[in-house]
Amino acid sequence: MMRKLIIAGNWKLNKTSREAIEFVTLLKRELCDISGVDIIVCPPATALSDVQDVLTDSNIALGAQNVYWEDEGAFTGEVSAPLLKDIGVQYVIIGHSERRQYFGETDETVNKRLAAALKHGLTPIVCVGENLTEREKGRTFEVLEKQCRGGLDGLEADEVEKIIIAYEPVWAIGTGKTATAQQAQEAHKFIRDLLAEMYNDDTAQTVRIQYGGSVKPENSAQLMSQPDIDGALVGGASLKAETFTEIIKNSCTAAQ
Ligand code: PGA
């Protein structure tokens, strides 16, 4: 099965609205000819609406970096799926390792956010990945299995087919240390085989699995040409038009 590559830029806590508008205006021009790869940008919440205004009728979709599981009510500081939908958001990153590390995210809260996103028609990008100690102790697959089973708990196969999984080894995020294409492929294959076991072969073959962790123009083509790598979640290199554009163009070549 041919899965379309999907490249998302995770801006994290970067760019004012004004910087975001300038940046996506440029990206839109640079990337207007690309159709072989799905492209997403995930600005901070404050810039979502302004970025959406620029991206209307473009080939670049909008994603948020988190979502709360309740729709509305007395939940100071949170943003819900209906509110994201309301301003044109289509994707949402869930369970990024920084949220797990600094904001108490667990597989249970990932699962609740995931259900809320799906209920309201947002496409979740669910992040999983082992840290350095876990990798060194040979526990990578065990960690991935726990995160996938816990995060996806209770979902039906047809719901799982709508999600995107991002394999992001924590030791590769923001460190400049990328997993080798072989290490990444091995983890992606493990996740896909696990999905086949949890659901069925068709579902496993449908789900797109992105790689994330120090993806750069120099390593993107090799990563994207692996059979089970279906795109990238890019942090640092998504903040500059030049590097993000190059990653997308390299991926298009790899996909041919
Ligand atoms: P990085 O971040 O590309 O800066 O390593 C990736 C991510 O955290 O999604």
PDB file of C-alpha atoms and ligand atoms in Angstrom:
ATOM      1  CA  MET A   1       0.000   0.000   0.000  1.00  0.00           C
ATOM      2  CA  MET A   2       1.208   3.496  -0.833  1.00  0.00           C
ATOM      3  CA  ARG A   3       0.811   5.820   2.106  1.00  0.00           C
ATOM      4  CA  LYS A   4       1.179   9.511   1.293  1.00  0.00           C
ATOM      5  CA  LEU A   5       4.071  11.110   3.157  1.00  0.00           C
ATOM      6  CA  ILE A   6       3.088  13.680   5.749  1.00  0.00           C
ATOM      7  CA  ILE A   7       5.549  16.296   6.988  1.00  0.00           C
ATOM      8  CA  ALA A   8       4.577  18.416   9.990  1.00  0.00           C
ATOM      9  CA  GLY A   9       6.430  21.341  11.548  1.00  0.00           C
ATOM     10  CA  ASN A  10       6.167  21.504  15.337  1.00  0.00           C
ATOM     11  CA  TRP A  11       7.071  25.081  16.223  1.00  0.00           C
ATOM     12  CA  LYS A  12       6.827  24.459  19.974  1.00  0.00           C
ATOM     13  CA  LEU A  13       6.992  27.712  21.948  1.00  0.00           C
ATOM     14  CA  ASN A  14       8.286  29.891  19.111  1.00  0.00           C
ATOM     15  CA  LYS A  15       7.112  32.783  16.914  1.00  0.00           C
ATOM     16  CA  THR A  16       4.779  35.683  17.633  1.00  0.00           C
ATOM     17  CA  SER A  17       1.683  36.008  15.448  1.00  0.00           C
ATOM     18  CA  ARG A  18       3.438  38.533  13.301  1.00  0.00           C
ATOM     19  CA  GLU A  19       6.486  36.301  12.808  1.00  0.00           C
ATOM     20  CA  ALA A  20       4.171  33.378  12.110  1.00  0.00           C
ATOM     21  CA  ILE A  21       2.241  35.283   9.432  1.00  0.00           C
ATOM     22  CA  GLU A  22       5.446  36.348   7.675  1.00  0.00           C
ATOM     23  CA  PHE A  23       6.805  32.831   7.852  1.00  0.00           C
ATOM     24  CA  VAL A  24       3.760  31.023   6.448  1.00  0.00           C
ATOM     25  CA  THR A  25       3.325  33.647   3.738  1.00  0.00           C
ATOM     26  CA  LEU A  26       6.804  32.703   2.551  1.00  0.00           C
ATOM     27  CA  LEU A  27       6.209  28.951   2.961  1.00  0.00           C
ATOM     28  CA  LYS A  28       2.995  29.133   0.989  1.00  0.00           C
ATOM     29  CA  ARG A  29       4.849  30.657  -1.940  1.00  0.00           C
ATOM     30  CA  GLU A  30       7.776  28.219  -1.748  1.00  0.00           C
ATOM     31  CA  LEU A  31       5.607  25.115  -1.449  1.00  0.00           C
ATOM     32  CA  CYS A  32       2.649  25.921  -3.709  1.00  0.00           C
ATOM     33  CA  ASP A  33       3.692  23.348  -6.334  1.00  0.00           C
ATOM     34  CA  ILE A  34       3.985  20.427  -3.926  1.00  0.00           C
ATOM     35  CA  SER A  35       1.221  17.853  -4.082  1.00  0.00           C
ATOM     36  CA  GLY A  36       3.024  14.568  -3.419  1.00  0.00           C
ATOM     37  CA  VAL A  37       3.398  15.197   0.313  1.00  0.00           C
ATOM     38  CA  ASP A  38       0.901  16.411   2.939  1.00  0.00           C
ATOM     39  CA  ILE A  39       2.244  19.493   4.726  1.00  0.00           C
ATOM     40  CA  ILE A  40       1.224  20.742   8.177  1.00  0.00           C
ATOM     41  CA  VAL A  41       2.399  23.568  10.414  1.00  0.00           C
ATOM     42  CA  CYS A  42       1.734  23.562  14.172  1.00  0.00           C
ATOM     43  CA  PRO A  43       2.187  27.094  15.556  1.00  0.00           C
ATOM     44  CA  PRO A  44       1.662  28.039  19.207  1.00  0.00           C
ATOM     45  CA  ALA A  45      -2.014  28.525  20.128  1.00  0.00           C
ATOM     46  CA  THR A  46      -1.796  32.324  19.987  1.00  0.00           C
ATOM     47  CA  ALA A  47      -0.898  32.291  16.271  1.00  0.00           C
ATOM     48  CA  LEU A  48      -3.298  29.580  15.053  1.00  0.00           C
ATOM     49  CA  SER A  49      -6.024  31.894  13.891  1.00  0.00           C
ATOM     50  CA  ASP A  50      -3.766  34.330  12.063  1.00  0.00           C
ATOM     51  CA  VAL A  51      -1.880  31.491  10.393  1.00  0.00           C
ATOM     52  CA  GLN A  52      -5.151  29.938   9.277  1.00  0.00           C
ATOM     53  CA  ASP A  53      -6.109  33.200   7.562  1.00  0.00           C
ATOM     54  CA  VAL A  54      -2.923  33.018   5.486  1.00  0.00           C
ATOM     55  CA  LEU A  55      -3.251  29.288   4.737  1.00  0.00           C
ATOM     56  CA  THR A  56      -6.858  29.303   3.499  1.00  0.00           C
ATOM     57  CA  ASP A  57      -6.979  27.664   0.035  1.00  0.00           C
ATOM     58  CA  SER A  58      -3.353  26.545   0.236  1.00  0.00           C
ATOM     59  CA  ASN A  59      -1.794  23.076   0.282  1.00  0.00           C
ATOM     60  CA  ILE A  60      -0.579  23.596   3.872  1.00  0.00           C
ATOM     61  CA  ALA A  61      -2.819  22.451   6.732  1.00  0.00           C
ATOM     62  CA  LEU A  62      -2.981  23.738  10.275  1.00  0.00           C
ATOM     63  CA  GLY A  63      -2.242  21.767  13.444  1.00  0.00           C
ATOM     64  CA  ALA A  64      -2.328  22.571  17.157  1.00  0.00           C
ATOM     65  CA  GLN A  65       0.218  21.314  19.704  1.00  0.00           C
ATOM     66  CA  ASN A  66      -2.220  20.049  22.334  1.00  0.00           C
ATOM     67  CA  VAL A  67      -5.933  19.694  23.092  1.00  0.00           C
ATOM     68  CA  TYR A  68      -7.972  19.261  26.264  1.00  0.00           C
ATOM     69  CA  TRP A  69     -10.486  16.409  26.474  1.00  0.00           C
ATOM     70  CA  GLU A  70     -13.528  18.302  27.789  1.00  0.00           C
ATOM     71  CA  ASP A  71     -15.470  20.399  25.261  1.00  0.00           C
ATOM     72  CA  GLU A  72     -16.164  23.401  27.500  1.00  0.00           C
ATOM     73  CA  GLY A  73     -16.685  24.496  31.086  1.00  0.00           C
ATOM     74  CA  ALA A  74     -14.686  25.503  34.148  1.00  0.00           C
ATOM     75  CA  PHE A  75     -11.218  24.433  32.916  1.00  0.00           C
ATOM     76  CA  THR A  76      -9.091  27.567  33.182  1.00  0.00           C
ATOM     77  CA  GLY A  77      -6.245  27.729  30.722  1.00  0.00           C
ATOM     78  CA  GLU A  78      -7.321  24.860  28.473  1.00  0.00           C
ATOM     79  CA  VAL A  79      -8.283  24.760  24.788  1.00  0.00           C
ATOM     80  CA  SER A  80     -10.770  22.165  23.516  1.00  0.00           C
ATOM     81  CA  ALA A  81     -11.295  20.316  20.237  1.00  0.00           C
ATOM     82  CA  PRO A  82     -14.468  22.261  19.289  1.00  0.00           C
ATOM     83  CA  LEU A  83     -12.600  25.553  19.765  1.00  0.00           C
ATOM     84  CA  LEU A  84      -9.728  24.359  17.585  1.00  0.00           C
ATOM     85  CA  LYS A  85     -12.144  23.166  14.904  1.00  0.00           C
ATOM     86  CA  ASP A  86     -13.899  26.515  15.063  1.00  0.00           C
ATOM     87  CA  ILE A  87     -10.789  28.346  13.825  1.00  0.00           C
ATOM     88  CA  GLY A  88      -9.931  25.836  11.090  1.00  0.00           C
ATOM     89  CA  VAL A  89      -7.454  23.549  12.843  1.00  0.00           C
ATOM     90  CA  GLN A  90      -7.315  20.081  11.231  1.00  0.00           C
ATOM     91  CA  TYR A  91      -4.555  18.255  13.123  1.00  0.00           C
ATOM     92  CA  VAL A  92      -3.384  18.113  16.717  1.00  0.00           C
ATOM     93  CA  ILE A  93      -0.176  16.794  18.264  1.00  0.00           C
ATOM     94  CA  ILE A  94      -0.928  14.668  21.321  1.00  0.00           C
ATOM     95  CA  GLY A  95       1.460  13.280  23.946  1.00  0.00           C
ATOM     96  CA  HIS A  96       4.649  14.935  22.735  1.00  0.00           C
ATOM     97  CA  SER A  97       7.565  13.855  24.928  1.00  0.00           C
ATOM     98  CA  GLU A  98       7.974  17.420  26.203  1.00  0.00           C
ATOM     99  CA  ARG A  99       4.409  17.283  27.478  1.00  0.00           C
ATOM    100  CA  ARG A 100       5.086  13.893  29.047  1.00  0.00           C
ATOM    101  CA  GLN A 101       8.314  15.176  30.615  1.00  0.00           C
ATOM    102  CA  TYR A 102       7.317  18.661  31.821  1.00  0.00           C
ATOM    103  CA  PHE A 103       3.520  18.678  32.036  1.00  0.00           C
ATOM    104  CA  GLY A 104       2.574  15.336  33.528  1.00  0.00           C
ATOM    105  CA  GLU A 105       1.165  13.786  30.367  1.00  0.00           C
ATOM    106  CA  THR A 106       0.522  10.043  30.724  1.00  0.00           C
ATOM    107  CA  ASP A 107      -0.800   7.323  28.428  1.00  0.00           C
ATOM    108  CA  GLU A 108      -4.181   7.788  30.141  1.00  0.00           C
ATOM    109  CA  THR A 109      -4.377  11.510  29.407  1.00  0.00           C
ATOM    110  CA  VAL A 110      -3.103  10.880  25.868  1.00  0.00           C
ATOM    111  CA  ASN A 111      -5.981   8.435  25.465  1.00  0.00           C
ATOM    112  CA  LYS A 112      -8.570  10.989  26.631  1.00  0.00           C
ATOM    113  CA  ARG A 113      -7.219  13.719  24.355  1.00  0.00           C
ATOM    114  CA  LEU A 114      -7.158  11.283  21.451  1.00  0.00           C
ATOM    115  CA  ALA A 115     -10.810  10.323  21.932  1.00  0.00           C
ATOM    116  CA  ALA A 116     -11.833  13.997  22.147  1.00  0.00           C
ATOM    117  CA  ALA A 117      -9.895  14.900  18.993  1.00  0.00           C
ATOM    118  CA  LEU A 118     -11.438  12.034  17.011  1.00  0.00           C
ATOM    119  CA  LYS A 119     -14.923  12.816  18.282  1.00  0.00           C
ATOM    120  CA  HIS A 120     -14.642  16.315  16.829  1.00  0.00           C
ATOM    121  CA  GLY A 121     -12.968  15.370  13.561  1.00  0.00           C
ATOM    122  CA  LEU A 122      -9.441  16.545  14.352  1.00  0.00           C
ATOM    123  CA  THR A 123      -6.655  14.268  13.117  1.00  0.00           C
ATOM    124  CA  PRO A 124      -4.430  13.345  16.056  1.00  0.00           C
ATOM    125  CA  ILE A 125      -0.663  12.995  15.722  1.00  0.00           C
ATOM    126  CA  VAL A 126       0.134  10.751  18.667  1.00  0.00           C
ATOM    127  CA  CYS A 127       3.746  10.801  19.833  1.00  0.00           C
ATOM    128  CA  VAL A 128       5.533   7.783  21.290  1.00  0.00           C
ATOM    129  CA  GLY A 129       9.198   7.102  21.922  1.00  0.00           C
ATOM    130  CA  GLU A 130      11.743   5.776  24.381  1.00  0.00           C
ATOM    131  CA  ASN A 131      14.321   7.786  26.316  1.00  0.00           C
ATOM    132  CA  LEU A 132      18.052   7.099  26.314  1.00  0.00           C
ATOM    133  CA  THR A 133      18.070   4.904  29.438  1.00  0.00           C
ATOM    134  CA  GLU A 134      15.239   2.812  28.080  1.00  0.00           C
ATOM    135  CA  ARG A 135      17.054   2.357  24.773  1.00  0.00           C
ATOM    136  CA  GLU A 136      20.328   1.473  26.478  1.00  0.00           C
ATOM    137  CA  LYS A 137      18.571  -1.090  28.652  1.00  0.00           C
ATOM    138  CA  GLY A 138      17.043  -2.687  25.553  1.00  0.00           C
ATOM    139  CA  ARG A 139      13.529  -1.696  26.579  1.00  0.00           C
ATOM    140  CA  THR A 140      12.582   0.313  23.458  1.00  0.00           C
ATOM    141  CA  PHE A 141       9.930  -2.073  22.128  1.00  0.00           C
ATOM    142  CA  GLU A 142       8.446  -2.611  25.579  1.00  0.00           C
ATOM    143  CA  VAL A 143       8.043   1.181  26.030  1.00  0.00           C
ATOM    144  CA  LEU A 144       6.544   1.622  22.556  1.00  0.00           C
ATOM    145  CA  GLU A 145       4.082  -1.182  23.178  1.00  0.00           C
ATOM    146  CA  LYS A 146       2.984   0.277  26.505  1.00  0.00           C
ATOM    147  CA  GLN A 147       2.542   3.766  25.019  1.00  0.00           C
ATOM    148  CA  CYS A 148       0.624   2.476  21.991  1.00  0.00           C
ATOM    149  CA  ARG A 149      -1.641   0.125  23.946  1.00  0.00           C
ATOM    150  CA  GLY A 150      -2.297   2.731  26.649  1.00  0.00           C
ATOM    151  CA  GLY A 151      -2.721   5.671  24.302  1.00  0.00           C
ATOM    152  CA  LEU A 152      -5.032   3.869  21.877  1.00  0.00           C
ATOM    153  CA  ASP A 153      -7.016   2.012  24.538  1.00  0.00           C
ATOM    154  CA  GLY A 154     -10.680   1.514  23.629  1.00  0.00           C
ATOM    155  CA  LEU A 155     -10.394   2.795  20.046  1.00  0.00           C
ATOM    156  CA  GLU A 156     -11.938   0.813  17.191  1.00  0.00           C
ATOM    157  CA  ALA A 157      -9.933  -0.087  14.075  1.00  0.00           C
ATOM    158  CA  ASP A 158     -11.781   2.474  11.931  1.00  0.00           C
ATOM    159  CA  GLU A 159     -10.831   5.216  14.408  1.00  0.00           C
ATOM    160  CA  VAL A 160      -7.209   4.121  14.570  1.00  0.00           C
ATOM    161  CA  GLU A 161      -7.028   4.337  10.769  1.00  0.00           C
ATOM    162  CA  LYS A 162      -7.628   8.087  11.089  1.00  0.00           C
ATOM    163  CA  ILE A 163      -4.697   8.776  13.391  1.00  0.00           C
ATOM    164  CA  ILE A 164      -1.057   9.495  12.696  1.00  0.00           C
ATOM    165  CA  ILE A 165       1.605   8.091  14.989  1.00  0.00           C
ATOM    166  CA  ALA A 166       4.914   9.904  15.451  1.00  0.00           C
ATOM    167  CA  TYR A 167       7.827   7.788  16.619  1.00  0.00           C
ATOM    168  CA  GLU A 168      10.103  10.240  18.397  1.00  0.00           C
ATOM    169  CA  PRO A 169      12.997   8.755  20.360  1.00  0.00           C
ATOM    170  CA  VAL A 170      13.423  11.238  23.221  1.00  0.00           C
ATOM    171  CA  TRP A 171      17.229  11.093  22.956  1.00  0.00           C
ATOM    172  CA  ALA A 172      17.018  12.390  19.384  1.00  0.00           C
ATOM    173  CA  ILE A 173      14.730  15.369  20.044  1.00  0.00           C
ATOM    174  CA  GLY A 174      16.510  18.694  19.848  1.00  0.00           C
ATOM    175  CA  THR A 175      19.855  17.002  20.416  1.00  0.00           C
ATOM    176  CA  GLY A 176      21.132  16.881  16.849  1.00  0.00           C
ATOM    177  CA  LYS A 177      21.432  13.112  17.338  1.00  0.00           C
ATOM    178  CA  THR A 178      19.165  11.460  14.801  1.00  0.00           C
ATOM    179  CA  ALA A 179      18.231   7.822  14.941  1.00  0.00           C
ATOM    180  CA  THR A 180      19.847   6.055  11.992  1.00  0.00           C
ATOM    181  CA  ALA A 181      17.436   5.205   9.201  1.00  0.00           C
ATOM    182  CA  GLN A 182      17.827   1.581  10.248  1.00  0.00           C
ATOM    183  CA  GLN A 183      17.036   2.248  13.944  1.00  0.00           C
ATOM    184  CA  ALA A 184      14.000   4.303  12.961  1.00  0.00           C
ATOM    185  CA  GLN A 185      12.754   1.734  10.427  1.00  0.00           C
ATOM    186  CA  GLU A 186      13.075  -1.011  13.047  1.00  0.00           C
ATOM    187  CA  ALA A 187      10.934   0.941  15.539  1.00  0.00           C
ATOM    188  CA  HIS A 188       8.366   1.873  12.876  1.00  0.00           C
ATOM    189  CA  LYS A 189       8.085  -1.740  11.774  1.00  0.00           C
ATOM    190  CA  PHE A 190       7.593  -2.777  15.393  1.00  0.00           C
ATOM    191  CA  ILE A 191       4.752  -0.263  15.777  1.00  0.00           C
ATOM    192  CA  ARG A 192       3.119  -1.372  12.522  1.00  0.00           C
ATOM    193  CA  ASP A 193       3.321  -5.047  13.497  1.00  0.00           C
ATOM    194  CA  LEU A 194       1.839  -4.165  16.877  1.00  0.00           C
ATOM    195  CA  LEU A 195      -1.085  -2.384  15.171  1.00  0.00           C
ATOM    196  CA  ALA A 196      -1.662  -5.504  13.074  1.00  0.00           C
ATOM    197  CA  GLU A 197      -1.777  -7.553  16.266  1.00  0.00           C
ATOM    198  CA  MET A 198      -4.043  -5.073  18.095  1.00  0.00           C
ATOM    199  CA  TYR A 199      -6.394  -4.485  15.119  1.00  0.00           C
ATOM    200  CA  ASN A 200      -5.781  -6.057  11.728  1.00  0.00           C
ATOM    201  CA  ASP A 201      -3.427  -5.927   8.736  1.00  0.00           C
ATOM    202  CA  ASP A 202      -5.430  -3.353   6.798  1.00  0.00           C
ATOM    203  CA  THR A 203      -5.463  -0.951   9.728  1.00  0.00           C
ATOM    204  CA  ALA A 204      -1.734  -1.430  10.292  1.00  0.00           C
ATOM    205  CA  GLN A 205      -1.051  -0.751   6.615  1.00  0.00           C
ATOM    206  CA  THR A 206      -3.255   2.352   6.599  1.00  0.00           C
ATOM    207  CA  VAL A 207      -1.829   4.234   9.609  1.00  0.00           C
ATOM    208  CA  ARG A 208       0.888   6.718   8.750  1.00  0.00           C
ATOM    209  CA  ILE A 209       3.876   6.681  11.094  1.00  0.00           C
ATOM    210  CA  GLN A 210       6.089   9.775  11.155  1.00  0.00           C
ATOM    211  CA  TYR A 211       9.632   9.888  12.453  1.00  0.00           C
ATOM    212  CA  GLY A 212      10.703  12.797  14.647  1.00  0.00           C
ATOM    213  CA  GLY A 213      13.965  13.795  16.318  1.00  0.00           C
ATOM    214  CA  SER A 214      16.534  16.069  14.698  1.00  0.00           C
ATOM    215  CA  VAL A 215      15.185  15.652  11.177  1.00  0.00           C
ATOM    216  CA  LYS A 216      17.224  17.921   8.886  1.00  0.00           C
ATOM    217  CA  PRO A 217      17.644  18.418   5.142  1.00  0.00           C
ATOM    218  CA  GLU A 218      20.760  16.205   5.310  1.00  0.00           C
ATOM    219  CA  ASN A 219      19.029  13.149   6.741  1.00  0.00           C
ATOM    220  CA  SER A 220      15.449  13.526   5.522  1.00  0.00           C
ATOM    221  CA  ALA A 221      15.680  11.696   2.201  1.00  0.00           C
ATOM    222  CA  GLN A 222      17.260   8.615   3.718  1.00  0.00           C
ATOM    223  CA  LEU A 223      14.730   8.465   6.544  1.00  0.00           C
ATOM    224  CA  MET A 224      11.758   9.038   4.225  1.00  0.00           C
ATOM    225  CA  SER A 225      12.821   6.273   1.864  1.00  0.00           C
ATOM    226  CA  GLN A 226      12.409   3.586   4.559  1.00  0.00           C
ATOM    227  CA  PRO A 227       9.390   1.348   3.922  1.00  0.00           C
ATOM    228  CA  ASP A 228       7.633   2.023   7.240  1.00  0.00           C
ATOM    229  CA  ILE A 229       8.504   5.715   7.616  1.00  0.00           C
ATOM    230  CA  ASP A 230       5.641   7.793   6.265  1.00  0.00           C
ATOM    231  CA  GLY A 231       6.735  11.304   7.063  1.00  0.00           C
ATOM    232  CA  ALA A 232       8.373  13.465   9.681  1.00  0.00           C
ATOM    233  CA  LEU A 233       7.528  15.585  12.682  1.00  0.00           C
ATOM    234  CA  VAL A 234      10.114  18.332  12.512  1.00  0.00           C
ATOM    235  CA  GLY A 235      10.976  20.668  15.393  1.00  0.00           C
ATOM    236  CA  GLY A 236      14.008  22.946  15.109  1.00  0.00           C
ATOM    237  CA  ALA A 237      14.387  22.645  11.333  1.00  0.00           C
ATOM    238  CA  SER A 238      10.728  23.627  10.804  1.00  0.00           C
ATOM    239  CA  LEU A 239      11.358  27.133  12.149  1.00  0.00           C
ATOM    240  CA  LYS A 240      13.313  28.244   9.094  1.00  0.00           C
ATOM    241  CA  ALA A 241      11.642  28.348   5.688  1.00  0.00           C
ATOM    242  CA  GLU A 242      14.812  27.217   3.968  1.00  0.00           C
ATOM    243  CA  THR A 243      15.332  24.034   5.980  1.00  0.00           C
ATOM    244  CA  PHE A 244      11.644  23.100   6.241  1.00  0.00           C
ATOM    245  CA  THR A 245      11.171  23.571   2.492  1.00  0.00           C
ATOM    246  CA  GLU A 246      14.257  21.517   1.759  1.00  0.00           C
ATOM    247  CA  ILE A 247      13.059  18.661   3.963  1.00  0.00           C
ATOM    248  CA  ILE A 248       9.734  18.637   2.112  1.00  0.00           C
ATOM    249  CA  LYS A 249      11.355  18.717  -1.313  1.00  0.00           C
ATOM    250  CA  ASN A 250      13.788  15.941  -0.367  1.00  0.00           C
ATOM    251  CA  SER A 251      10.870  13.875   0.869  1.00  0.00           C
ATOM    252  CA  CYS A 252       9.026  14.337  -2.413  1.00  0.00           C
ATOM    253  CA  THR A 253      12.049  12.944  -4.217  1.00  0.00           C
ATOM    254  CA  ALA A 254      12.290  10.034  -1.791  1.00  0.00           C
ATOM    255  CA  ALA A 255       8.595   9.270  -2.308  1.00  0.00           C
ATOM    256  CA  GLN A 256       8.943   8.877  -6.090  1.00  0.00           C
TER     257      GLN A 256
HETATM  258  P1  PGA B   1      13.555  18.383  16.730  1.00  0.00           P
HETATM  259  O1  PGA B   1      12.122  18.168  17.451  1.00  0.00           O
HETATM  260  O2  PGA B   1      13.321  18.219  15.252  1.00  0.00           O
HETATM  261  O3  PGA B   1      13.968  19.772  17.102  1.00  0.00           O
HETATM  262  O4  PGA B   1      14.466  17.335  17.271  1.00  0.00           O
HETATM  263  C1  PGA B   1      11.230  17.196  16.997  1.00  0.00           C
HETATM  264  C2  PGA B   1       9.995  17.209  17.856  1.00  0.00           C
HETATM  265  O5  PGA B   1      10.111  17.451  19.060  1.00  0.00           O
HETATM  266  O6  PGA B   1       8.873  16.987  17.361  1.00  0.00           O
END
